RNA sequence: GGGCGGAUAGCUCAGCGGUAGAGCGUCGCCCUUACAAGGCGAGGGUCACAGGUUCAAUCCCUGUUCCGCCCACCA
């Protein structure tokens, strides 16, 4: 496509805060209009295809769906930007039981009717109406999330095309003998009145009882005691079993017992498989029609199978006196009767696992009935092999074993359901030649032979009769979804789509449907397409609430993803959320939700979604917005041309950020390639915030605001270049905000939307190790200075002077050259870079790599805090060096560890020791005794401040007191020693000379101003402001004008009064004080404890360390 | 009864042989002209417990204890 050049009108200034609502609504519509989601079967680009796991049509998206949509959209957008013909197929599932139940419930509530009252045809019309009414909701929700689905290919599992595929598969499997009909014991839901597959039964451990019941042996006085958890099934007993080797019951096999209550006579059989002599009494009642074990036993021994329950699990006519009773009522009655007859020996507590219906939780009843089955083993075998051979790969890999285990122990699949909503089974029974039921005269389906056919047959293949009735049952929902990877592409027609997009590239879904769905797709895909349905299966975790609990309506902890995105009034929220958001949930935007979900993605575990996290990523979006806003505000009429960025003459910061960008690009791509969405997200988060915003933008200001027009334009170019790349890297995660900003960048665009422009390629030539190395000292110096400032609680407005001494000419040259970075970022008023020499007296010091940085204390640094800081640094370094030395002292280590590791440690020791000695040195110079005797000579221009000999110059001390404001400290100053405040005092050695010196006044101003502004009095700092400036700091330009307050020192005087407002004097000081005394002891304690802390633990330092790496 | 995960900072989680990282929360200073949904600084961890392998273990092996999940026709 052509290039779309930037036009000025596009660059409206960005609003100050990002408003996702407005932006998101706008872009989705535009993408749709322009057909960007459409993938063509005829494209010559490599194809990449994902089919969306079809949600239930009548449902509504939950967070699990949002996770699915997010991950898949990331993959699709990423691939699309990488030049793939990326197809993402949307669709919905008819979800048999679930949907039918919903409609039935409504019918009952609104019209007090059952589906039988309506009849099949009418009822199905209702369901379709329902589907048409609610079926669009899913689509709209996906749009809100930004999912780039190809809506032109949307499918529904009961569409004519997909239905034809279902019939085709059924008929072919039947013809191949892989689908059969049989009367077998299956799982039956007495409430839904349908058969269920094994998977649809959920087992739960429950506390039940084991009842011991006596069965009189026929023709003797002996009684056999059986143990059972389900006494009601005794009505259907057709034998009693003992273990053949059991001495206790020797000789009984072959005799019979009289079944209590019914008087029926049943045989005693010996069966080693069923009976475990050690369990219970060693005698088992056998009920083949109501228990899977007994069923097998019944087959082995050719026992009669006596069904005593009806479809609702009530006792049927076979139950004699108990007929009509519900199974549990029957149990109760039976136990009572047994007790009355003295046959109930005892009842003991017993834990057992009970199977419940997945849909309605009703306890499932094994039931003998005619059903359709898929003979699964022949289909499972190739599906196992495909994974064994790696033709399909599961991610995380740990699922592979689970998959194998299940597939190797798989049972035939019960596919018929006694429902109305679904694919009616394409089998017809002949009314002329089928066997009839005696009772009703209807066709006896358990014995009838079906005519299986793709279309309704004209006549019966057996007798030629034409009165054919279709099998009333429908297929398991998963039968049709199992075909999804090819049925959506037009199969059984040989469409171009099928050719282009099968096998699909990735199947992305929750691990909870590995068996339900993924395994079935594998089997069907391999069988009918002769190839795996997809190359990769990515299984994501389950989304839980922030406490790790499953979200469910009954728990009331469900969070609707759309509420997170769009916000919601309080009354619409669940109770937890309502507590958290009494005013209603604020909108977070789809981008923030998506980024959150992507970040939380990690292998094989539950995802606990916390809204605080979402809020954090909303802030991230805002950060991106504002960084862009900053750029746009500072671009002037600049437009980035197509010339390579490297041809420009770049500053250190420019080169550095480009190098970092290159690394972030590689890392992001690698992470995505490996499906590490969380890592990709975190890489981008860190890069944008901690490197681009925290460092680059700040550094760039020096050239952006500078005089040099060329440098300014070059930095503008780098800004735009970086933003462009960042936005593209981020686009798959945050499609909306990235598009919105990208459209405003002044540059020529490769396409008119970011979503179809190329994903950033790594460009090794941008990597610039030299630039990263050069940034090292700059960053180190800035961080060291900030640390000093921070520990003394200096306000940002206070300018300080820094003396940097480095033995290394290169370092000195660098710092000198890039002083434009150091000064603003470290808040310097003045910077002197020299070779090592005399150190400024009474100064705070930072020992960095190949450099020492000094900040004269003159009036603003808290000496006590500074000492503390140094001690801390020393301790840390000592601890680290101690550990390493211990290692080096071990001859084995030196002998066996790789030489580079040893070398590294040696170097580290050297470095640390040098550092420690410098730190000690600096600490000593701050020793209270020393301090009293030092005088700062470093006045105004005298860079080379000298350590002044010990002259007792108390002036500073006095000054201190005199230094106004500063302090209310006075009162709390702990003891003084030799006139020097020893406690945490903002001391300042302020020789009178200082007054004339450059900085001093400034700091004073700052200090003064700060005092009043104490946060203690949150609201009004207004007055404070005024008061502040005053002091002797008249002219200093260093003082921002605005701050420089009016005139007189009068205000200053006032300052003392400050305690009144409750500023620090009152509020903060007090606590501080308390802290101080406590501090020492505590400190002592802390110190030892702190031993493990390595020197560079400060986050920023490590961040940068990383950055430098 | 099998199998699979997990146990790391107050919380949620990364890291997975060379003595620990993020986000949120906490504490301190700041409304500094991109952003207070913000900036700067700080504090916070015997990496569940016990053995073993190794020069070196949060990381590998074994066992234990707790959590969680899956599978299983345990009368």
JSON list of C-alpha atoms in Angstrom, two decimals, chain A residues 281-463:
[
{"chain": "A", "resi": 281, "resn": "UNK", "atom": "CA", "xyz": [-17.78, -57.65, 55.14]},
{"chain": "A", "resi": 282, "resn": "UNK", "atom": "CA", "xyz": [-16.28, -59.25, 52.09]},
{"chain": "A", "resi": 283, "resn": "UNK", "atom": "CA", "xyz": [-19.73, -59.77, 50.65]},
{"chain": "A", "resi": 284, "resn": "UNK", "atom": "CA", "xyz": [-20.99, -57.58, 47.84]},
{"chain": "A", "resi": 285, "resn": "UNK", "atom": "CA", "xyz": [-24.50, -57.19, 46.58]},
{"chain": "A", "resi": 286, "resn": "UNK", "atom": "CA", "xyz": [-24.60, -57.13, 42.80]},
{"chain": "A", "resi": 287, "resn": "UNK", "atom": "CA", "xyz": [-26.89, -54.68, 41.01]},
{"chain": "A", "resi": 288, "resn": "UNK", "atom": "CA", "xyz": [-25.89, -54.81, 37.36]},
{"chain": "A", "resi": 289, "resn": "UNK", "atom": "CA", "xyz": [-28.35, -52.20, 36.16]},
{"chain": "A", "resi": 290, "resn": "UNK", "atom": "CA", "xyz": [-27.27, -49.52, 38.61]},
{"chain": "A", "resi": 291, "resn": "UNK", "atom": "CA", "xyz": [-23.56, -49.73, 39.14]},
{"chain": "A", "resi": 292, "resn": "UNK", "atom": "CA", "xyz": [-20.68, -49.84, 36.71]},
{"chain": "A", "resi": 293, "resn": "UNK", "atom": "CA", "xyz": [-18.73, -52.50, 38.59]},
{"chain": "A", "resi": 294, "resn": "UNK", "atom": "CA", "xyz": [-21.77, -54.63, 39.02]},
{"chain": "A", "resi": 295, "resn": "UNK", "atom": "CA", "xyz": [-22.60, -54.18, 35.38]},
{"chain": "A", "resi": 296, "resn": "UNK", "atom": "CA", "xyz": [-19.28, -55.72, 34.39]},
{"chain": "A", "resi": 297, "resn": "UNK", "atom": "CA", "xyz": [-19.81, -58.47, 36.92]},
{"chain": "A", "resi": 298, "resn": "UNK", "atom": "CA", "xyz": [-23.24, -59.08, 35.52]},
{"chain": "A", "resi": 299, "resn": "UNK", "atom": "CA", "xyz": [-21.80, -59.49, 32.06]},
{"chain": "A", "resi": 300, "resn": "UNK", "atom": "CA", "xyz": [-19.18, -61.92, 33.33]},
{"chain": "A", "resi": 301, "resn": "UNK", "atom": "CA", "xyz": [-21.74, -64.04, 35.12]},
{"chain": "A", "resi": 302, "resn": "UNK", "atom": "CA", "xyz": [-24.65, -63.57, 32.73]},
{"chain": "A", "resi": 303, "resn": "UNK", "atom": "CA", "xyz": [-26.79, -62.15, 35.44]},
{"chain": "A", "resi": 304, "resn": "UNK", "atom": "CA", "xyz": [-30.15, -60.58, 34.74]},
{"chain": "A", "resi": 305, "resn": "UNK", "atom": "CA", "xyz": [-30.02, -56.79, 34.63]},
{"chain": "A", "resi": 306, "resn": "UNK", "atom": "CA", "xyz": [-32.92, -55.52, 36.59]},
{"chain": "A", "resi": 307, "resn": "UNK", "atom": "CA", "xyz": [-33.67, -51.85, 36.17]},
{"chain": "A", "resi": 308, "resn": "UNK", "atom": "CA", "xyz": [-35.59, -50.58, 39.16]},
{"chain": "A", "resi": 309, "resn": "UNK", "atom": "CA", "xyz": [-35.49, -46.81, 38.54]},
{"chain": "A", "resi": 310, "resn": "UNK", "atom": "CA", "xyz": [-37.22, -44.66, 35.98]},
{"chain": "A", "resi": 311, "resn": "UNK", "atom": "CA", "xyz": [-35.80, -41.71, 34.07]},
{"chain": "A", "resi": 312, "resn": "UNK", "atom": "CA", "xyz": [-36.33, -39.43, 37.05]},
{"chain": "A", "resi": 313, "resn": "UNK", "atom": "CA", "xyz": [-34.65, -41.90, 39.38]},
{"chain": "A", "resi": 314, "resn": "UNK", "atom": "CA", "xyz": [-37.89, -42.92, 41.03]},
{"chain": "A", "resi": 315, "resn": "UNK", "atom": "CA", "xyz": [-38.48, -46.54, 41.85]},
{"chain": "A", "resi": 316, "resn": "UNK", "atom": "CA", "xyz": [-40.34, -48.14, 38.99]},
{"chain": "A", "resi": 317, "resn": "UNK", "atom": "CA", "xyz": [-42.86, -50.93, 38.92]},
{"chain": "A", "resi": 318, "resn": "UNK", "atom": "CA", "xyz": [-40.16, -53.48, 39.62]},
{"chain": "A", "resi": 319, "resn": "UNK", "atom": "CA", "xyz": [-39.82, -51.98, 43.06]},
{"chain": "A", "resi": 320, "resn": "UNK", "atom": "CA", "xyz": [-43.09, -53.34, 44.30]},
{"chain": "A", "resi": 321, "resn": "UNK", "atom": "CA", "xyz": [-44.04, -51.62, 47.50]},
{"chain": "A", "resi": 322, "resn": "UNK", "atom": "CA", "xyz": [-41.57, -48.88, 46.88]},
{"chain": "A", "resi": 323, "resn": "UNK", "atom": "CA", "xyz": [-42.68, -48.03, 43.39]},
{"chain": "A", "resi": 324, "resn": "UNK", "atom": "CA", "xyz": [-43.10, -44.34, 42.79]},
{"chain": "A", "resi": 325, "resn": "UNK", "atom": "CA", "xyz": [-40.74, -43.26, 45.52]},
{"chain": "A", "resi": 326, "resn": "UNK", "atom": "CA", "xyz": [-37.81, -41.06, 44.72]},
{"chain": "A", "resi": 327, "resn": "UNK", "atom": "CA", "xyz": [-34.51, -42.87, 45.15]},
{"chain": "A", "resi": 328, "resn": "UNK", "atom": "CA", "xyz": [-33.74, -41.12, 48.41]},
{"chain": "A", "resi": 329, "resn": "UNK", "atom": "CA", "xyz": [-37.20, -41.55, 49.81]},
{"chain": "A", "resi": 330, "resn": "UNK", "atom": "CA", "xyz": [-36.96, -45.18, 48.89]},
{"chain": "A", "resi": 331, "resn": "UNK", "atom": "CA", "xyz": [-33.63, -45.43, 50.68]},
{"chain": "A", "resi": 332, "resn": "UNK", "atom": "CA", "xyz": [-35.13, -44.06, 53.83]},
{"chain": "A", "resi": 333, "resn": "UNK", "atom": "CA", "xyz": [-38.10, -46.34, 53.73]},
{"chain": "A", "resi": 334, "resn": "UNK", "atom": "CA", "xyz": [-36.01, -49.37, 52.96]},
{"chain": "A", "resi": 335, "resn": "UNK", "atom": "CA", "xyz": [-33.69, -48.68, 55.87]},
{"chain": "A", "resi": 336, "resn": "UNK", "atom": "CA", "xyz": [-36.67, -48.30, 58.16]},
{"chain": "A", "resi": 337, "resn": "UNK", "atom": "CA", "xyz": [-38.14, -51.54, 56.98]},
{"chain": "A", "resi": 338, "resn": "UNK", "atom": "CA", "xyz": [-34.86, -53.36, 57.34]},
{"chain": "A", "resi": 339, "resn": "UNK", "atom": "CA", "xyz": [-34.46, -52.03, 60.81]},
{"chain": "A", "resi": 340, "resn": "UNK", "atom": "CA", "xyz": [-37.94, -53.18, 61.66]},
{"chain": "A", "resi": 341, "resn": "UNK", "atom": "CA", "xyz": [-37.03, -56.62, 60.46]},
{"chain": "A", "resi": 342, "resn": "UNK", "atom": "CA", "xyz": [-33.78, -56.61, 62.36]},
{"chain": "A", "resi": 343, "resn": "UNK", "atom": "CA", "xyz": [-31.76, -56.98, 59.19]},
{"chain": "A", "resi": 344, "resn": "UNK", "atom": "CA", "xyz": [-29.87, -53.73, 59.40]},
{"chain": "A", "resi": 345, "resn": "UNK", "atom": "CA", "xyz": [-26.75, -54.68, 61.23]},
{"chain": "A", "resi": 346, "resn": "UNK", "atom": "CA", "xyz": [-25.12, -51.31, 61.43]},
{"chain": "A", "resi": 347, "resn": "UNK", "atom": "CA", "xyz": [-24.45, -48.05, 59.74]},
{"chain": "A", "resi": 348, "resn": "UNK", "atom": "CA", "xyz": [-21.00, -46.61, 59.66]},
{"chain": "A", "resi": 349, "resn": "UNK", "atom": "CA", "xyz": [-19.73, -43.34, 58.25]},
{"chain": "A", "resi": 350, "resn": "UNK", "atom": "CA", "xyz": [-18.02, -43.66, 54.93]},
{"chain": "A", "resi": 351, "resn": "UNK", "atom": "CA", "xyz": [-16.49, -41.25, 52.49]},
{"chain": "A", "resi": 352, "resn": "UNK", "atom": "CA", "xyz": [-17.35, -41.75, 48.91]},
{"chain": "A", "resi": 353, "resn": "UNK", "atom": "CA", "xyz": [-17.16, -39.82, 45.72]},
{"chain": "A", "resi": 354, "resn": "UNK", "atom": "CA", "xyz": [-20.45, -38.94, 44.17]},
{"chain": "A", "resi": 355, "resn": "UNK", "atom": "CA", "xyz": [-20.91, -38.02, 40.54]},
{"chain": "A", "resi": 356, "resn": "UNK", "atom": "CA", "xyz": [-22.99, -35.00, 39.76]},
{"chain": "A", "resi": 357, "resn": "UNK", "atom": "CA", "xyz": [-24.35, -33.61, 36.51]},
{"chain": "A", "resi": 358, "resn": "UNK", "atom": "CA", "xyz": [-22.07, -30.94, 35.18]},
{"chain": "A", "resi": 359, "resn": "UNK", "atom": "CA", "xyz": [-25.00, -28.77, 34.33]},
{"chain": "A", "resi": 360, "resn": "UNK", "atom": "CA", "xyz": [-27.43, -29.15, 37.19]},
{"chain": "A", "resi": 361, "resn": "UNK", "atom": "CA", "xyz": [-25.38, -30.89, 39.88]},
{"chain": "A", "resi": 362, "resn": "UNK", "atom": "CA", "xyz": [-28.01, -33.58, 40.35]},
{"chain": "A", "resi": 363, "resn": "UNK", "atom": "CA", "xyz": [-26.45, -36.85, 41.44]},
{"chain": "A", "resi": 364, "resn": "UNK", "atom": "CA", "xyz": [-25.98, -38.90, 38.34]},
{"chain": "A", "resi": 365, "resn": "UNK", "atom": "CA", "xyz": [-27.55, -42.34, 38.17]},
{"chain": "A", "resi": 366, "resn": "UNK", "atom": "CA", "xyz": [-26.03, -45.15, 36.14]},
{"chain": "A", "resi": 367, "resn": "UNK", "atom": "CA", "xyz": [-28.74, -46.27, 33.80]},
{"chain": "A", "resi": 368, "resn": "UNK", "atom": "CA", "xyz": [-29.16, -49.02, 31.31]},
{"chain": "A", "resi": 369, "resn": "UNK", "atom": "CA", "xyz": [-30.39, -47.57, 28.06]},
{"chain": "A", "resi": 370, "resn": "UNK", "atom": "CA", "xyz": [-29.95, -47.64, 24.30]},
{"chain": "A", "resi": 371, "resn": "UNK", "atom": "CA", "xyz": [-27.48, -44.97, 23.17]},
{"chain": "A", "resi": 372, "resn": "UNK", "atom": "CA", "xyz": [-25.11, -44.07, 20.39]},
{"chain": "A", "resi": 373, "resn": "UNK", "atom": "CA", "xyz": [-21.39, -44.42, 20.99]},
{"chain": "A", "resi": 374, "resn": "UNK", "atom": "CA", "xyz": [-18.16, -43.58, 19.28]},
{"chain": "A", "resi": 375, "resn": "UNK", "atom": "CA", "xyz": [-15.70, -46.40, 19.33]},
{"chain": "A", "resi": 376, "resn": "UNK", "atom": "CA", "xyz": [-12.85, -44.31, 20.47]},
{"chain": "A", "resi": 377, "resn": "UNK", "atom": "CA", "xyz": [-9.70, -46.36, 20.59]},
{"chain": "A", "resi": 378, "resn": "UNK", "atom": "CA", "xyz": [-9.04, -46.37, 16.83]},
{"chain": "A", "resi": 379, "resn": "UNK", "atom": "CA", "xyz": [-9.44, -42.61, 16.80]},
{"chain": "A", "resi": 380, "resn": "UNK", "atom": "CA", "xyz": [-7.37, -42.03, 19.92]},
{"chain": "A", "resi": 381, "resn": "UNK", "atom": "CA", "xyz": [-4.37, -43.94, 18.71]},
{"chain": "A", "resi": 382, "resn": "UNK", "atom": "CA", "xyz": [-3.40, -41.55, 15.92]},
{"chain": "A", "resi": 383, "resn": "UNK", "atom": "CA", "xyz": [-4.12, -38.62, 18.20]},
{"chain": "A", "resi": 384, "resn": "UNK", "atom": "CA", "xyz": [-1.67, -40.01, 20.71]},
{"chain": "A", "resi": 385, "resn": "UNK", "atom": "CA", "xyz": [0.93, -40.60, 18.05]},
{"chain": "A", "resi": 386, "resn": "UNK", "atom": "CA", "xyz": [0.63, -37.12, 16.66]},
{"chain": "A", "resi": 387, "resn": "UNK", "atom": "CA", "xyz": [1.59, -35.67, 19.99]},
{"chain": "A", "resi": 388, "resn": "UNK", "atom": "CA", "xyz": [4.25, -38.27, 20.61]},
{"chain": "A", "resi": 389, "resn": "UNK", "atom": "CA", "xyz": [5.81, -37.35, 17.31]},
{"chain": "A", "resi": 390, "resn": "UNK", "atom": "CA", "xyz": [5.57, -33.68, 18.03]},
{"chain": "A", "resi": 391, "resn": "UNK", "atom": "CA", "xyz": [3.32, -32.94, 15.09]},
{"chain": "A", "resi": 392, "resn": "UNK", "atom": "CA", "xyz": [1.18, -31.12, 17.60]},
{"chain": "A", "resi": 393, "resn": "UNK", "atom": "CA", "xyz": [2.86, -29.54, 20.56]},
{"chain": "A", "resi": 394, "resn": "UNK", "atom": "CA", "xyz": [1.21, -28.72, 23.84]},
{"chain": "A", "resi": 395, "resn": "UNK", "atom": "CA", "xyz": [2.19, -25.61, 25.74]},
{"chain": "A", "resi": 396, "resn": "UNK", "atom": "CA", "xyz": [2.85, -25.74, 28.64]},
{"chain": "A", "resi": 397, "resn": "UNK", "atom": "CA", "xyz": [4.43, -29.05, 27.93]},
{"chain": "A", "resi": 398, "resn": "UNK", "atom": "CA", "xyz": [3.40, -30.48, 31.26]},
{"chain": "A", "resi": 399, "resn": "UNK", "atom": "CA", "xyz": [-0.05, -31.07, 29.80]},
{"chain": "A", "resi": 400, "resn": "UNK", "atom": "CA", "xyz": [1.34, -33.65, 27.46]},
{"chain": "A", "resi": 401, "resn": "UNK", "atom": "CA", "xyz": [1.38, -36.34, 30.11]},
{"chain": "A", "resi": 402, "resn": "UNK", "atom": "CA", "xyz": [-2.12, -35.55, 31.18]},
{"chain": "A", "resi": 403, "resn": "UNK", "atom": "CA", "xyz": [-3.20, -35.80, 27.59]},
{"chain": "A", "resi": 404, "resn": "UNK", "atom": "CA", "xyz": [-1.52, -39.14, 27.11]},
{"chain": "A", "resi": 405, "resn": "UNK", "atom": "CA", "xyz": [-2.88, -40.55, 30.31]},
{"chain": "A", "resi": 406, "resn": "UNK", "atom": "CA", "xyz": [-6.42, -39.69, 29.41]},
{"chain": "A", "resi": 407, "resn": "UNK", "atom": "CA", "xyz": [-6.18, -40.74, 25.80]},
{"chain": "A", "resi": 408, "resn": "UNK", "atom": "CA", "xyz": [-4.68, -44.10, 26.70]},
{"chain": "A", "resi": 409, "resn": "UNK", "atom": "CA", "xyz": [-7.42, -44.89, 29.17]},
{"chain": "A", "resi": 410, "resn": "UNK", "atom": "CA", "xyz": [-10.27, -43.51, 27.19]},
{"chain": "A", "resi": 411, "resn": "UNK", "atom": "CA", "xyz": [-13.68, -45.22, 27.08]},
{"chain": "A", "resi": 412, "resn": "UNK", "atom": "CA", "xyz": [-16.14, -45.21, 24.26]},
{"chain": "A", "resi": 413, "resn": "UNK", "atom": "CA", "xyz": [-17.88, -41.89, 23.98]},
{"chain": "A", "resi": 414, "resn": "UNK", "atom": "CA", "xyz": [-21.59, -41.69, 24.61]},
{"chain": "A", "resi": 415, "resn": "UNK", "atom": "CA", "xyz": [-22.72, -39.16, 22.02]},
{"chain": "A", "resi": 416, "resn": "UNK", "atom": "CA", "xyz": [-26.48, -39.30, 22.11]},
{"chain": "A", "resi": 417, "resn": "UNK", "atom": "CA", "xyz": [-28.42, -36.93, 24.29]},
{"chain": "A", "resi": 418, "resn": "UNK", "atom": "CA", "xyz": [-32.10, -37.07, 25.08]},
{"chain": "A", "resi": 419, "resn": "UNK", "atom": "CA", "xyz": [-32.52, -33.42, 24.28]},
{"chain": "A", "resi": 420, "resn": "UNK", "atom": "CA", "xyz": [-34.20, -31.43, 21.56]},
{"chain": "A", "resi": 421, "resn": "UNK", "atom": "CA", "xyz": [-31.74, -28.63, 21.00]},
{"chain": "A", "resi": 422, "resn": "UNK", "atom": "CA", "xyz": [-28.85, -29.81, 18.89]},
{"chain": "A", "resi": 423, "resn": "UNK", "atom": "CA", "xyz": [-27.96, -31.86, 15.86]},
{"chain": "A", "resi": 424, "resn": "UNK", "atom": "CA", "xyz": [-30.60, -34.51, 15.57]},
{"chain": "A", "resi": 425, "resn": "UNK", "atom": "CA", "xyz": [-29.01, -37.83, 14.91]},
{"chain": "A", "resi": 426, "resn": "UNK", "atom": "CA", "xyz": [-29.17, -38.74, 11.20]},
{"chain": "A", "resi": 427, "resn": "UNK", "atom": "CA", "xyz": [-30.65, -42.15, 11.78]},
{"chain": "A", "resi": 428, "resn": "UNK", "atom": "CA", "xyz": [-34.12, -43.29, 10.89]},
{"chain": "A", "resi": 429, "resn": "UNK", "atom": "CA", "xyz": [-36.17, -46.24, 12.13]},
{"chain": "A", "resi": 430, "resn": "UNK", "atom": "CA", "xyz": [-38.63, -48.04, 10.03]},
{"chain": "A", "resi": 431, "resn": "UNK", "atom": "CA", "xyz": [-42.13, -48.12, 11.41]},
{"chain": "A", "resi": 432, "resn": "UNK", "atom": "CA", "xyz": [-42.79, -51.18, 9.35]},
{"chain": "A", "resi": 433, "resn": "UNK", "atom": "CA", "xyz": [-40.03, -53.53, 10.33]},
{"chain": "A", "resi": 434, "resn": "UNK", "atom": "CA", "xyz": [-38.78, -52.29, 13.71]},
{"chain": "A", "resi": 435, "resn": "UNK", "atom": "CA", "xyz": [-39.56, -54.26, 16.83]},
{"chain": "A", "resi": 436, "resn": "UNK", "atom": "CA", "xyz": [-42.27, -52.77, 19.01]},
{"chain": "A", "resi": 437, "resn": "UNK", "atom": "CA", "xyz": [-42.56, -52.16, 22.69]},
{"chain": "A", "resi": 438, "resn": "UNK", "atom": "CA", "xyz": [-45.18, -54.32, 24.28]},
{"chain": "A", "resi": 439, "resn": "UNK", "atom": "CA", "xyz": [-46.34, -51.67, 26.63]},
{"chain": "A", "resi": 440, "resn": "UNK", "atom": "CA", "xyz": [-46.91, -48.74, 24.32]},
{"chain": "A", "resi": 441, "resn": "UNK", "atom": "CA", "xyz": [-46.68, -50.19, 20.90]},
{"chain": "A", "resi": 442, "resn": "UNK", "atom": "CA", "xyz": [-44.04, -47.66, 19.95]},
{"chain": "A", "resi": 443, "resn": "UNK", "atom": "CA", "xyz": [-40.79, -48.55, 18.29]},
{"chain": "A", "resi": 444, "resn": "UNK", "atom": "CA", "xyz": [-38.44, -50.35, 20.61]},
{"chain": "A", "resi": 445, "resn": "UNK", "atom": "CA", "xyz": [-35.37, -48.30, 20.01]},
{"chain": "A", "resi": 446, "resn": "UNK", "atom": "CA", "xyz": [-33.19, -50.59, 22.00]},
{"chain": "A", "resi": 447, "resn": "UNK", "atom": "CA", "xyz": [-33.61, -53.25, 19.42]},
{"chain": "A", "resi": 448, "resn": "UNK", "atom": "CA", "xyz": [-34.48, -51.41, 16.24]},
{"chain": "A", "resi": 449, "resn": "UNK", "atom": "CA", "xyz": [-31.97, -51.26, 13.39]},
{"chain": "A", "resi": 450, "resn": "UNK", "atom": "CA", "xyz": [-31.40, -47.70, 12.19]},
{"chain": "A", "resi": 451, "resn": "UNK", "atom": "CA", "xyz": [-31.04, -46.44, 8.64]},
{"chain": "A", "resi": 452, "resn": "UNK", "atom": "CA", "xyz": [-28.15, -44.03, 8.85]},
{"chain": "A", "resi": 453, "resn": "UNK", "atom": "CA", "xyz": [-28.00, -41.48, 6.10]},
{"chain": "A", "resi": 454, "resn": "UNK", "atom": "CA", "xyz": [-26.87, -37.94, 5.26]},
{"chain": "A", "resi": 455, "resn": "UNK", "atom": "CA", "xyz": [-30.37, -37.04, 4.18]},
{"chain": "A", "resi": 456, "resn": "UNK", "atom": "CA", "xyz": [-33.75, -38.47, 5.18]},
{"chain": "A", "resi": 457, "resn": "UNK", "atom": "CA", "xyz": [-34.02, -41.79, 3.36]},
{"chain": "A", "resi": 458, "resn": "UNK", "atom": "CA", "xyz": [-36.95, -42.41, 1.07]},
{"chain": "A", "resi": 459, "resn": "UNK", "atom": "CA", "xyz": [-37.39, -45.91, 2.30]},
{"chain": "A", "resi": 460, "resn": "UNK", "atom": "CA", "xyz": [-36.12, -48.47, 4.69]},
{"chain": "A", "resi": 461, "resn": "UNK", "atom": "CA", "xyz": [-33.01, -50.23, 3.49]},
{"chain": "A", "resi": 462, "resn": "UNK", "atom": "CA", "xyz": [-34.19, -53.41, 5.10]},
{"chain": "A", "resi": 463, "resn": "UNK", "atom": "CA", "xyz": [-37.85, -53.77, 4.23]}
]
